Tab-separated table of C-alpha atoms and ligand atoms in Angstrom:
chain	number	residue	atom	x	y	z
A	1	MET	CA	-11.936	-6.584	1.698
A	2	ASP	CA	-11.562	-10.270	0.753
A	3	LYS	CA	-14.348	-9.905	-1.810
A	4	ILE	CA	-12.673	-6.874	-3.384
A	5	VAL	CA	-9.271	-8.595	-3.490
A	6	SER	CA	-10.873	-11.640	-5.101
A	7	LEU	CA	-12.785	-9.564	-7.677
A	8	CYS	CA	-9.591	-7.648	-8.507
A	9	LYS	CA	-7.751	-10.872	-9.286
A	10	ARG	CA	-10.653	-12.651	-11.021
A	11	ARG	CA	-11.381	-9.752	-13.346
A	12	GLY	CA	-7.843	-8.619	-14.154
A	13	PHE	CA	-7.690	-5.473	-12.012
A	14	VAL	CA	-4.862	-6.158	-9.530
A	15	PHE	CA	-2.425	-9.029	-9.043
A	16	GLN	CA	0.053	-9.775	-6.266
A	17	GLY	CA	3.543	-8.734	-7.421
A	18	SER	CA	5.866	-11.657	-8.390
A	19	GLU	CA	3.013	-14.063	-7.704
A	20	ILE	CA	4.542	-17.134	-9.386
A	21	TYR	CA	7.511	-16.832	-6.994
A	22	GLY	CA	5.223	-16.763	-3.975
A	23	GLY	CA	4.674	-13.006	-4.098
A	24	LEU	CA	6.635	-9.993	-2.840
A	25	ALA	CA	5.003	-8.361	0.182
A	26	GLY	CA	3.742	-4.843	-0.348
A	27	VAL	CA	4.040	-4.813	-4.143
A	28	PHE	CA	1.116	-5.152	-6.548
A	29	ASP	CA	0.653	-5.188	-10.312
A	30	PHE	CA	-2.272	-3.575	-12.115
A	31	GLY	CA	-3.818	-5.863	-14.737
A	32	PRO	CA	-5.557	-4.897	-17.995
A	33	HIS	CA	-8.738	-3.582	-16.347
A	34	GLY	CA	-6.913	-2.153	-13.344
A	35	VAL	CA	-4.537	-0.063	-15.408
A	36	GLU	CA	-7.486	1.434	-17.331
A	37	LEU	CA	-9.245	2.427	-14.098
A	38	LEU	CA	-5.951	3.729	-12.678
A	39	ASN	CA	-5.230	5.789	-15.806
A	40	ASN	CA	-8.782	7.170	-15.825
A	41	LEU	CA	-8.361	8.191	-12.181
A	42	LYS	CA	-5.055	9.863	-12.962
A	43	ARG	CA	-6.609	11.688	-15.920
A	44	ALA	CA	-9.533	12.920	-13.810
A	45	TRP	CA	-7.174	14.010	-11.025
A	46	TRP	CA	-4.825	15.765	-13.503
A	47	LYS	CA	-7.747	17.583	-15.107
A	48	ALA	CA	-8.955	18.853	-11.730
A	49	ASN	CA	-5.485	19.888	-10.552
A	50	VAL	CA	-3.826	21.188	-13.719
A	51	TYR	CA	-6.330	21.973	-16.490
A	52	ASP	CA	-9.158	23.290	-14.290
A	53	LYS	CA	-6.805	25.531	-12.310
A	54	GLU	CA	-4.848	28.611	-13.261
A	55	SER	CA	-1.054	28.714	-12.928
A	56	HIS	CA	-0.726	25.038	-12.030
A	57	TYR	CA	2.200	23.352	-13.750
A	58	GLY	CA	2.618	19.619	-14.201
A	59	ILE	CA	6.043	17.964	-14.004
A	60	ASP	CA	7.498	14.468	-14.013
A	61	SER	CA	10.763	14.437	-12.092
A	62	GLY	CA	13.512	11.788	-12.115
A	63	MET	CA	13.085	9.198	-9.423
A	64	PHE	CA	16.650	9.115	-8.135
A	65	LYS	CA	17.805	12.241	-6.376
A	66	HIS	CA	21.073	13.576	-5.009
A	67	PRO	CA	21.783	11.931	-1.616
A	68	ARG	CA	21.767	15.346	0.129
A	69	VAL	CA	18.081	15.809	-0.795
A	70	TRP	CA	16.976	13.321	1.860
A	71	ASP	CA	19.171	14.960	4.494
A	72	ALA	CA	17.694	18.345	3.651
A	73	SER	CA	14.139	17.021	3.636
A	74	GLY	CA	14.623	15.413	7.048
A	75	HIS	CA	13.951	11.880	5.829
A	76	THR	CA	17.332	10.345	6.700
A	77	SER	CA	16.813	11.334	10.339
A	78	GLY	CA	13.066	11.682	10.871
A	79	PHE	CA	11.198	9.346	8.511
A	80	SER	CA	10.554	6.290	10.621
A	81	ASP	CA	7.981	3.951	12.116
A	82	PRO	CA	8.137	2.448	15.628
A	83	LEU	CA	9.151	-1.208	15.293
A	84	ALA	CA	9.353	-3.947	17.921
A	85	GLU	CA	10.499	-7.509	17.382
A	86	CYS	CA	9.104	-10.661	18.968
A	87	ARG	CA	11.916	-12.240	21.012
A	88	GLU	CA	10.433	-15.708	20.417
A	89	CYS	CA	9.954	-15.815	16.629
A	90	ASN	CA	11.510	-12.530	15.317
A	91	THR	CA	8.210	-11.269	13.869
A	92	ARG	CA	8.225	-7.480	13.573
A	93	ILE	CA	5.257	-5.329	14.499
A	94	ARG	CA	4.421	-1.663	14.068
A	95	VAL	CA	3.790	-0.643	17.632
A	96	ASP	CA	1.516	2.330	16.853
A	97	LYS	CA	-0.746	0.098	14.726
A	98	GLU	CA	-0.895	-2.684	17.353
A	99	LEU	CA	-1.752	-0.100	20.036
A	100	GLY	CA	-4.437	1.300	17.712
A	101	ARG	CA	-5.933	-2.165	17.337
A	102	ILE	CA	-6.586	-2.352	21.098
A	103	GLY	CA	-8.048	1.164	21.133
A	104	VAL	CA	-4.979	3.108	22.350
A	105	THR	CA	-4.312	6.259	20.343
A	106	ALA	CA	-0.738	6.320	19.041
A	107	ASP	CA	0.948	7.214	15.786
A	108	GLU	CA	4.265	7.032	14.015
A	109	LYS	CA	5.092	10.648	14.748
A	110	MET	CA	5.389	10.130	18.528
A	111	SER	CA	8.865	10.148	20.077
A	112	GLU	CA	10.505	6.803	20.864
A	113	GLU	CA	10.176	7.573	24.544
A	114	ALA	CA	6.450	8.449	24.342
A	115	ILE	CA	5.510	5.373	22.348
A	116	ASN	CA	7.564	3.038	24.584
A	117	LYS	CA	5.760	4.410	27.624
A	118	LEU	CA	2.392	3.515	26.045
A	119	PHE	CA	3.750	0.177	24.792
A	120	ASP	CA	4.987	-0.779	28.268
A	121	GLU	CA	1.584	0.049	29.767
A	122	HIS	CA	-0.179	-2.260	27.289
A	123	ARG	CA	2.369	-5.001	26.482
A	124	ASN	CA	0.315	-7.739	28.083
A	125	GLU	CA	-2.625	-6.935	25.747
A	126	ILE	CA	-0.560	-7.295	22.523
A	127	PRO	CA	0.232	-10.867	21.426
A	128	CYS	CA	2.615	-11.592	18.570
A	129	PRO	CA	0.487	-12.045	15.401
A	130	LYS	CA	2.587	-15.133	14.525
A	131	CYS	CA	3.368	-17.078	17.731
A	132	GLY	CA	0.942	-15.476	20.191
A	133	GLN	CA	3.664	-14.727	22.809
A	134	LYS	CA	3.874	-11.291	24.426
A	135	ASN	CA	7.658	-10.994	24.579
A	136	PHE	CA	8.642	-8.016	22.441
A	137	THR	CA	11.775	-5.841	22.368
A	138	PRO	CA	11.274	-2.131	23.115
A	139	ALA	CA	10.032	-0.065	20.161
A	140	ARG	CA	12.726	1.647	18.122
A	141	ALA	CA	12.480	4.055	15.226
A	142	PHE	CA	12.980	2.178	11.960
A	143	ASN	CA	13.871	4.363	8.974
A	144	LEU	CA	11.584	3.762	5.994
A	145	LEU	CA	13.841	4.980	3.184
A	146	VAL	CA	14.757	2.314	0.599
A	147	LYS	CA	18.424	2.331	-0.403
A	148	SER	CA	19.821	1.652	-3.856
A	149	ASN	CA	23.394	1.274	-5.061
A	150	LEU	CA	23.032	3.640	-8.021
A	151	GLY	CA	26.474	4.818	-9.090
A	152	ASP	CA	28.155	2.941	-6.217
A	153	PHE	CA	30.615	0.591	-7.906
A	154	THR	CA	32.535	-0.203	-4.718
A	155	SER	CA	30.045	-2.685	-3.227
A	156	GLU	CA	30.772	-0.980	0.085
A	157	GLY	CA	27.432	0.760	0.264
A	158	ASN	CA	28.924	4.274	0.304
A	159	GLU	CA	26.582	7.273	0.117
A	160	PRO	CA	23.353	5.473	-0.747
A	161	VAL	CA	21.162	7.039	-3.380
A	162	TYR	CA	17.692	6.472	-1.953
A	163	LEU	CA	14.526	5.725	-3.804
A	164	PRO	CA	12.065	8.550	-3.121
A	165	GLY	CA	10.378	8.315	0.292
A	166	GLU	CA	7.806	10.851	-0.906
A	167	ALA	CA	7.235	11.970	-4.489
A	168	CYS	CA	6.881	15.681	-3.672
A	169	GLN	CA	10.612	16.267	-3.163
A	170	GLY	CA	10.935	16.304	-6.968
A	171	ILE	CA	8.637	19.321	-6.989
A	172	TYR	CA	10.812	21.275	-4.538
A	173	LEU	CA	13.914	20.472	-6.585
A	174	ASP	CA	12.268	21.804	-9.759
A	175	TYR	CA	10.670	24.839	-8.104
A	176	LYS	CA	13.537	27.097	-9.226
A	177	ASN	CA	13.369	25.740	-12.791
A	178	ILE	CA	9.639	26.514	-12.845
A	179	LEU	CA	10.329	30.062	-11.598
A	180	ASP	CA	12.963	30.555	-14.310
A	181	SER	CA	11.118	28.903	-17.208
A	182	MET	CA	7.458	29.729	-16.548
A	183	ALA	CA	7.751	33.029	-14.601
A	184	PRO	CA	4.723	32.256	-12.425
A	185	LYS	CA	3.310	34.693	-9.897
A	186	LEU	CA	2.233	33.619	-6.432
A	187	PRO	CA	0.012	31.798	-5.757
A	188	PHE	CA	0.912	29.015	-8.181
A	189	GLY	CA	0.934	25.247	-8.073
A	190	ILE	CA	3.333	22.495	-9.150
A	191	VAL	CA	1.714	19.136	-9.688
A	192	GLN	CA	3.062	15.615	-10.121
A	193	ILE	CA	2.082	11.973	-10.011
A	194	GLY	CA	5.212	10.092	-8.985
A	195	LYS	CA	6.437	6.885	-7.424
A	196	ALA	CA	7.527	6.561	-3.813
A	197	PHE	CA	9.034	3.637	-1.893
A	198	ARG	CA	8.780	2.912	1.809
A	199	ASN	CA	10.200	0.032	3.813
A	200	GLU	CA	6.838	-0.473	5.528
A	201	ILE	CA	7.271	-2.889	8.447
A	202	SER	CA	3.939	-4.576	7.933
A	203	PRO	CA	2.481	-3.869	4.496
A	204	ARG	CA	-1.121	-4.984	4.688
A	205	ASN	CA	-4.704	-4.450	3.673
A	206	PHE	CA	-4.114	-4.906	-0.038
A	207	LEU	CA	-3.429	-1.572	-1.759
A	208	PHE	CA	-3.824	0.393	1.464
A	209	ARG	CA	-0.274	0.003	2.762
A	210	THR	CA	2.288	-0.991	0.145
A	211	ARG	CA	6.056	-0.680	-0.144
A	212	GLU	CA	5.942	0.669	-3.687
A	213	LEU	CA	3.333	3.358	-4.200
A	214	GLU	CA	2.411	6.226	-6.448
A	215	GLN	CA	1.513	9.627	-5.026
A	216	ALA	CA	-0.552	12.308	-6.720
A	217	ASP	CA	0.718	15.575	-5.243
A	218	THR	CA	-0.092	19.236	-5.569
A	219	GLN	CA	2.119	21.836	-3.953
A	220	LEU	CA	0.561	25.291	-3.790
A	221	PHE	CA	3.152	28.053	-3.379
A	222	ILE	CA	1.714	31.030	-1.529
A	223	LYS	CA	2.842	34.266	0.108
A	224	PRO	CA	4.096	33.781	3.691
A	225	ASN	CA	1.296	33.890	6.264
A	226	GLU	CA	-1.406	33.737	3.612
A	227	ASN	CA	-2.032	30.094	4.470
A	228	LYS	CA	-5.247	30.018	6.519
A	229	GLU	CA	-7.931	30.784	3.937
A	230	ALA	CA	-6.114	28.968	1.121
A	231	TYR	CA	-5.714	25.880	3.321
A	232	GLU	CA	-9.435	25.707	4.121
A	233	LYS	CA	-10.285	26.159	0.431
A	234	LEU	CA	-7.865	23.422	-0.584
A	235	LYS	CA	-9.299	20.963	1.948
A	236	GLN	CA	-12.831	21.545	0.708
A	237	ASP	CA	-11.746	21.428	-2.936
A	238	ARG	CA	-10.204	17.987	-2.457
A	239	PHE	CA	-13.184	16.652	-0.498
A	240	ASP	CA	-15.597	17.864	-3.199
A	241	TRP	CA	-13.480	16.238	-5.914
A	242	TYR	CA	-13.927	12.801	-4.356
A	243	VAL	CA	-17.695	13.350	-4.331
A	244	SER	CA	-17.530	14.481	-7.992
A	245	ILE	CA	-15.938	11.166	-9.040
A	246	GLY	CA	-18.805	9.277	-7.428
A	247	ILE	CA	-17.593	8.495	-3.893
A	248	LYS	CA	-20.442	8.627	-1.390
A	249	LYS	CA	-20.191	11.614	0.928
A	250	GLU	CA	-21.042	9.544	3.995
A	251	ASN	CA	-17.910	7.439	3.388
A	252	LEU	CA	-15.623	10.494	3.575
A	253	ARG	CA	-14.633	12.690	6.499
A	254	PHE	CA	-11.905	15.057	7.660
A	255	LYS	CA	-9.535	14.319	10.518
A	256	GLN	CA	-6.944	16.640	11.983
A	257	HIS	CA	-3.567	15.177	13.038
A	258	GLU	CA	-2.764	15.392	16.734
A	259	ASN	CA	0.953	14.689	16.356
A	260	LEU	CA	2.517	16.523	13.459
A	261	VAL	CA	5.093	15.067	11.094
A	262	PHE	CA	8.406	16.995	11.143
A	263	TYR	CA	7.622	19.225	8.157
A	264	ALA	CA	4.040	20.252	8.953
A	265	LYS	CA	2.488	23.144	10.874
A	266	ASP	CA	-1.014	21.776	10.411
A	267	ALA	CA	-2.163	18.515	8.859
A	268	TRP	CA	-5.558	17.075	8.013
A	269	ASP	CA	-6.496	13.816	6.400
A	270	ILE	CA	-9.434	13.101	4.182
A	271	GLU	CA	-10.442	9.698	5.500
A	272	TYR	CA	-12.399	7.045	3.635
A	273	ASN	CA	-14.453	4.297	5.224
A	274	PHE	CA	-12.308	1.412	3.898
A	275	PRO	CA	-13.610	-2.165	4.059
A	276	ALA	CA	-12.142	-4.076	7.041
A	277	LEU	CA	-10.385	-0.922	8.284
A	278	GLY	CA	-13.143	1.614	8.813
A	279	PHE	CA	-12.288	5.289	8.438
A	280	ASP	CA	-8.580	5.712	7.687
A	281	GLU	CA	-6.318	8.091	5.758
A	282	LEU	CA	-7.027	8.462	2.064
A	283	GLU	CA	-5.278	11.784	1.418
A	284	GLY	CA	-3.055	14.067	3.464
A	285	ILE	CA	-3.337	17.860	3.272
A	286	HIS	CA	-0.397	19.589	4.882
A	287	ASP	CA	0.546	23.151	5.722
A	288	ARG	CA	4.319	22.833	5.199
A	289	THR	CA	5.110	26.564	5.628
A	290	ASP	CA	8.596	27.463	4.321
A	291	TYR	CA	10.165	24.283	5.769
A	292	ASP	CA	11.078	22.504	2.540
A	293	LEU	CA	12.438	25.385	0.493
A	294	THR	CA	14.367	26.756	3.485
A	295	GLN	CA	15.974	23.355	4.017
A	296	HIS	CA	16.873	22.929	0.340
A	297	MET	CA	18.272	26.478	0.207
A	298	LYS	CA	20.421	25.701	3.249
A	299	PHE	CA	21.689	22.339	2.006
A	300	SER	CA	22.180	23.250	-1.685
A	301	GLY	CA	23.479	26.779	-1.127
A	302	VAL	CA	21.242	27.999	-3.974
A	303	ASP	CA	19.037	31.045	-3.419
A	304	LEU	CA	15.449	29.769	-3.609
A	305	ARG	CA	13.767	33.022	-2.697
A	306	TYR	CA	10.974	34.432	-4.815
A	307	THR	CA	11.127	38.083	-5.844
A	308	ASP	CA	7.788	39.762	-5.318
A	309	PRO	CA	7.003	41.561	-8.612
A	310	GLU	CA	5.153	44.386	-6.827
A	311	SER	CA	7.312	45.155	-3.810
A	312	GLY	CA	10.632	43.761	-5.061
A	313	GLU	CA	10.899	41.957	-1.708
A	314	LYS	CA	12.592	38.530	-1.669
A	315	TYR	CA	11.160	35.723	0.419
A	316	ILE	CA	10.655	31.963	0.588
A	317	PRO	CA	7.080	31.080	-0.371
A	318	TRP	CA	5.052	28.861	1.935
A	319	ILE	CA	3.694	25.581	0.673
A	320	LEU	CA	0.316	23.910	1.039
A	321	GLU	CA	0.371	20.272	-0.020
A	322	THR	CA	-2.217	17.700	-1.027
A	323	SER	CA	-0.967	14.139	-1.388
A	324	VAL	CA	-2.888	10.963	-2.115
A	325	GLY	CA	-1.673	7.455	-2.862
A	326	MET	CA	-3.098	6.260	-6.179
A	327	GLY	CA	-3.462	2.745	-4.700
A	328	ARG	CA	-5.569	4.047	-1.822
A	329	MET	CA	-7.637	6.117	-4.247
A	330	PHE	CA	-8.128	3.018	-6.412
A	331	LEU	CA	-9.162	0.934	-3.382
A	332	ALA	CA	-11.604	3.605	-2.186
A	333	VAL	CA	-13.190	3.905	-5.639
A	334	MET	CA	-13.475	0.113	-6.068
A	335	SER	CA	-14.955	-0.331	-2.580
A	336	ASP	CA	-17.438	2.467	-3.025
A	337	ALA	CA	-18.629	1.124	-6.380
A	338	TYR	CA	-18.947	-2.507	-5.202
A	339	TYR	CA	-22.516	-3.813	-4.840
A	340	GLU	CA	-24.035	-7.257	-4.412
A	341	GLU	CA	-27.690	-7.169	-5.382
A	342	GLU	CA	-30.584	-9.238	-6.662
A	343	MET	CA	-31.301	-9.072	-10.371
A	344	ASP	CA	-33.429	-11.448	-12.474
A	345	GLY	CA	-33.734	-13.871	-9.543
A	346	ALA	CA	-29.985	-14.147	-8.900
A	347	THR	CA	-27.361	-12.259	-6.906
A	348	ARG	CA	-25.021	-10.214	-9.035
A	349	VAL	CA	-21.818	-8.371	-8.208
A	350	VAL	CA	-21.640	-5.012	-9.938
A	351	LEU	CA	-19.136	-2.172	-9.931
A	352	LYS	CA	-21.159	1.014	-10.277
A	353	LEU	CA	-18.142	3.070	-11.299
A	354	HIS	CA	-18.487	6.619	-12.575
A	355	LYS	CA	-18.888	6.187	-16.332
A	356	ASP	CA	-15.746	8.192	-17.096
A	357	LEU	CA	-13.692	5.960	-14.791
A	358	ALA	CA	-14.889	2.519	-15.917
A	359	PRO	CA	-12.243	0.441	-17.750
A	360	TYR	CA	-14.568	0.076	-20.761
A	361	ARG	CA	-17.092	2.622	-21.953
A	362	VAL	CA	-19.125	-0.100	-23.649
A	363	ALA	CA	-18.986	-3.799	-24.589
A	364	VAL	CA	-20.247	-5.118	-27.935
A	365	SER	CA	-21.542	-8.690	-28.416
A	366	PRO	CA	-23.199	-10.777	-31.091
A	367	LEU	CA	-26.174	-12.588	-29.499
A	368	LEU	CA	-24.755	-15.936	-30.681
A	369	LYS	CA	-21.137	-16.413	-31.601
A	370	ASN	CA	-21.798	-19.330	-33.951
A	371	LYS	CA	-23.999	-17.305	-36.338
A	372	PRO	CA	-21.602	-15.704	-38.836
A	373	GLU	CA	-24.155	-13.101	-39.948
A	374	LEU	CA	-24.594	-11.871	-36.335
A	375	VAL	CA	-20.840	-11.840	-35.746
A	376	ALA	CA	-20.193	-9.926	-38.972
A	377	LYS	CA	-22.835	-7.322	-38.101
A	378	ALA	CA	-21.544	-6.998	-34.519
A	379	ARG	CA	-18.013	-6.438	-35.885
A	380	GLU	CA	-19.439	-3.631	-38.064
A	381	VAL	CA	-20.866	-2.012	-34.920
A	382	PHE	CA	-17.709	-2.626	-32.857
A	383	ALA	CA	-15.070	-1.271	-35.259
A	384	PRO	CA	-16.154	2.409	-35.490
A	385	LEU	CA	-16.947	2.590	-31.754
A	386	LYS	CA	-13.521	1.166	-30.943
A	387	LYS	CA	-11.917	3.686	-33.278
A	388	GLN	CA	-13.808	6.579	-31.699
A	389	PHE	CA	-13.670	5.658	-27.989
A	390	GLY	CA	-10.722	3.255	-27.726
A	391	ASN	CA	-11.831	1.504	-24.554
A	392	VAL	CA	-14.521	-0.661	-26.160
A	393	ALA	CA	-14.682	-4.391	-25.351
A	394	TRP	CA	-15.540	-7.200	-27.751
A	395	ASP	CA	-17.245	-9.914	-25.705
A	396	ASP	CA	-18.543	-13.155	-27.216
A	397	ASN	CA	-17.533	-15.478	-24.389
A	398	GLY	CA	-20.293	-17.697	-22.912
A	399	ASN	CA	-24.000	-16.972	-23.149
A	400	ILE	CA	-25.412	-13.485	-23.002
A	401	GLY	CA	-26.336	-13.756	-19.286
A	402	LYS	CA	-22.734	-14.643	-18.419
A	403	ARG	CA	-21.448	-11.737	-20.493
A	404	TYR	CA	-23.697	-9.308	-18.618
A	405	ARG	CA	-22.473	-10.702	-15.249
A	406	ARG	CA	-18.852	-10.372	-16.372
A	407	GLN	CA	-19.242	-6.813	-17.672
A	408	ASP	CA	-21.148	-5.877	-14.472
A	409	GLU	CA	-18.159	-7.044	-12.442
A	410	ILE	CA	-15.786	-5.006	-14.612
A	411	GLY	CA	-18.094	-2.006	-14.273
A	412	THR	CA	-18.868	-1.551	-17.994
A	413	PRO	CA	-21.707	1.006	-18.083
A	414	TYR	CA	-23.340	-0.303	-21.306
A	415	CYS	CA	-23.559	-3.591	-23.194
A	416	ILE	CA	-24.590	-3.540	-26.843
A	417	VAL	CA	-26.042	-6.742	-28.296
A	418	VAL	CA	-26.512	-7.402	-31.993
A	419	ASP	CA	-29.429	-9.846	-32.431
A	420	PHE	CA	-31.681	-11.178	-35.186
A	421	GLU	CA	-33.786	-8.029	-35.047
A	422	THR	CA	-30.661	-6.042	-35.945
A	423	LEU	CA	-30.572	-8.041	-39.174
A	424	GLY	CA	-34.220	-7.092	-39.804
A	425	GLU	CA	-35.274	-10.690	-40.348
A	426	GLU	CA	-38.392	-10.707	-38.142
A	427	LYS	CA	-39.326	-7.044	-37.759
A	428	PRO	CA	-38.023	-4.934	-40.638
A	429	GLU	CA	-38.694	-1.747	-38.629
A	430	LEU	CA	-35.968	-2.847	-36.153
A	431	LYS	CA	-33.351	-3.409	-38.844
A	432	ASP	CA	-30.024	-1.759	-37.933
A	433	THR	CA	-30.973	-1.242	-34.316
A	434	VAL	CA	-29.319	-2.927	-31.324
A	435	THR	CA	-30.162	-3.410	-27.654
A	436	VAL	CA	-28.237	-1.290	-25.188
A	437	ARG	CA	-28.306	-2.561	-21.609
A	438	ASP	CA	-27.710	-0.207	-18.714
A	439	ARG	CA	-25.345	-1.638	-16.059
A	440	ASP	CA	-27.008	-0.017	-13.049
A	441	THR	CA	-30.669	-0.749	-13.807
A	442	GLY	CA	-30.386	-3.750	-16.135
A	443	THR	CA	-32.952	-2.091	-18.430
A	444	GLN	CA	-32.566	-2.415	-22.184
A	445	GLU	CA	-33.264	0.109	-24.917
A	446	ARG	CA	-33.310	-0.251	-28.675
A	447	VAL	CA	-30.997	2.237	-30.340
A	448	ALA	CA	-30.249	2.758	-34.031
A	449	ILE	CA	-26.664	1.819	-34.923
A	450	ALA	CA	-26.261	5.248	-36.535
A	451	ASP	CA	-27.101	6.918	-33.175
A	452	LEU	CA	-24.859	4.793	-30.928
A	453	ALA	CA	-21.872	7.124	-30.687
A	454	ALA	CA	-24.077	10.109	-29.834
A	455	TYR	CA	-26.003	7.967	-27.313
A	456	LEU	CA	-22.802	6.948	-25.548
A	457	LEU	CA	-21.398	10.462	-25.558
A	458	LYS	CA	-24.589	11.785	-24.022
B	501	GAP	N1	4.393	14.265	0.699
B	501	GAP	C1	3.574	14.003	1.825
B	501	GAP	C2	3.465	12.597	2.151
B	501	GAP	O1	4.134	11.736	1.607
B	501	GAP	P1	2.065	10.950	3.621
B	501	GAP	O2	0.893	11.228	4.524
B	501	GAP	O3	3.183	10.156	4.144
B	501	GAP	O4	2.549	12.370	3.132
B	501	GAP	C3	0.555	10.875	1.496
B	501	GAP	O5	1.539	10.248	2.293
B	501	GAP	C4	-0.407	9.839	0.973
B	501	GAP	O6	0.298	8.773	0.342
B	501	GAP	C5	-1.250	9.152	2.061
B	501	GAP	O7	-2.378	9.919	2.395
B	501	GAP	C6	-1.625	7.863	1.379
B	501	GAP	O8	-2.716	8.056	0.493
B	501	GAP	C7	-0.392	7.553	0.543
B	501	GAP	N2	0.482	6.594	1.243
B	501	GAP	C8	1.427	6.844	2.148
B	501	GAP	N3	2.052	5.717	2.517
B	501	GAP	C9	1.497	4.710	1.823
B	501	GAP	C10	1.717	3.312	1.722
B	501	GAP	N4	2.670	2.706	2.421
B	501	GAP	N5	0.950	2.592	0.867
B	501	GAP	C11	0.001	3.187	0.131
B	501	GAP	N6	-0.249	4.506	0.172
B	501	GAP	C12	0.487	5.274	0.991
């Protein structure tokens, strides 16, 4: 994990939020290379979940929502983690995670009573991570919603408007608008990538557990009781997608939840074998039945039933959900692509990212940056490629070996070098050809400048 964190900072992928002020725990910024990888991941995910599917509608809902939404969803009462505080130094711990660390199965969905029973049995095995004492308060449920004072001009904290605890609530609020504007027939999907905020007690493990996150959600609306087959298909579909973007199958597995969160009838995770953590939740796939729409119908007083076009019957559709944090997806993809290997007698770090995900499609270099004729020719190669592909890097920093090492660490699949042979000075037959180096094998090919775009597309 330390190596990935260090690479992310060194190569402009991810920075600690507010770093010059000492950082803000649980918040990260994506740098120039990170935002490209993130956007490529979002594009690939959107393609698979909107364009490649029928009757799947994308939305982008407002982040702030009416205060009643979080009562209806159950978050004001049931969205919490078990927290205990060290009586010696006031450090807070997440009791389920500390129990997990000593091999005791517990999770945040257990009742306060159940988790305190386990905690009491194992207190003397759990030292405070800061002072080492074992003098904790009992565990209590700590609500994770983040409050804002939007529209509250009284400074008295009346009726907080919360930041979203989960992005998918925006989908339930727009479900009726989708029915009215798009006239979809069941089954249909509503899809969104949206921000969520959680007052995580102990944000840790880099992008794995953050306080500000982005969730890529699909909500599949189905006929009541038609959940079983569709749920299995959805689980497999999501697993296969991770393999299709290059994640190794052996680093992925399914895990069923033992304790269910308040809205779910069945819940499975796709787990990834994260560095330093081992297998842990990457994506949640939940059978939410009619819970959410029933709650919103009750709290809003608006009829959210669907009218079956064949039978005329009115009912609340059931919902199958897939939800993945973009940060966790990013971390899984980075970790899976990270290699340290011997090449040309030295150890190199290389990100073997799927070529469609890499921040740059290709980097272009003049062999020497102090030879104007090489630079001018390399610029002639660079400009049309940049115009066509967009994500093309110009790299003339350091010697050519250093450039290859740098582009390997960024995950650039190809490096094009314009050399003296390109100018046709020594071998006229090589005039207007360049070398193209392959990131994964380090092998180099000579390709005519006129064929470069087609070569890269292929
Ligand atoms: N709408 C369902 C929902 O929010 P969840 O299991 O709480 O379910 C879904 O979250 C996904 O969001 C998780 O599988 C994980 O990828 C991501 N996630 C949740 N909390 C996170 C956090 N604090 N930091 C980063 N990612 C998080």
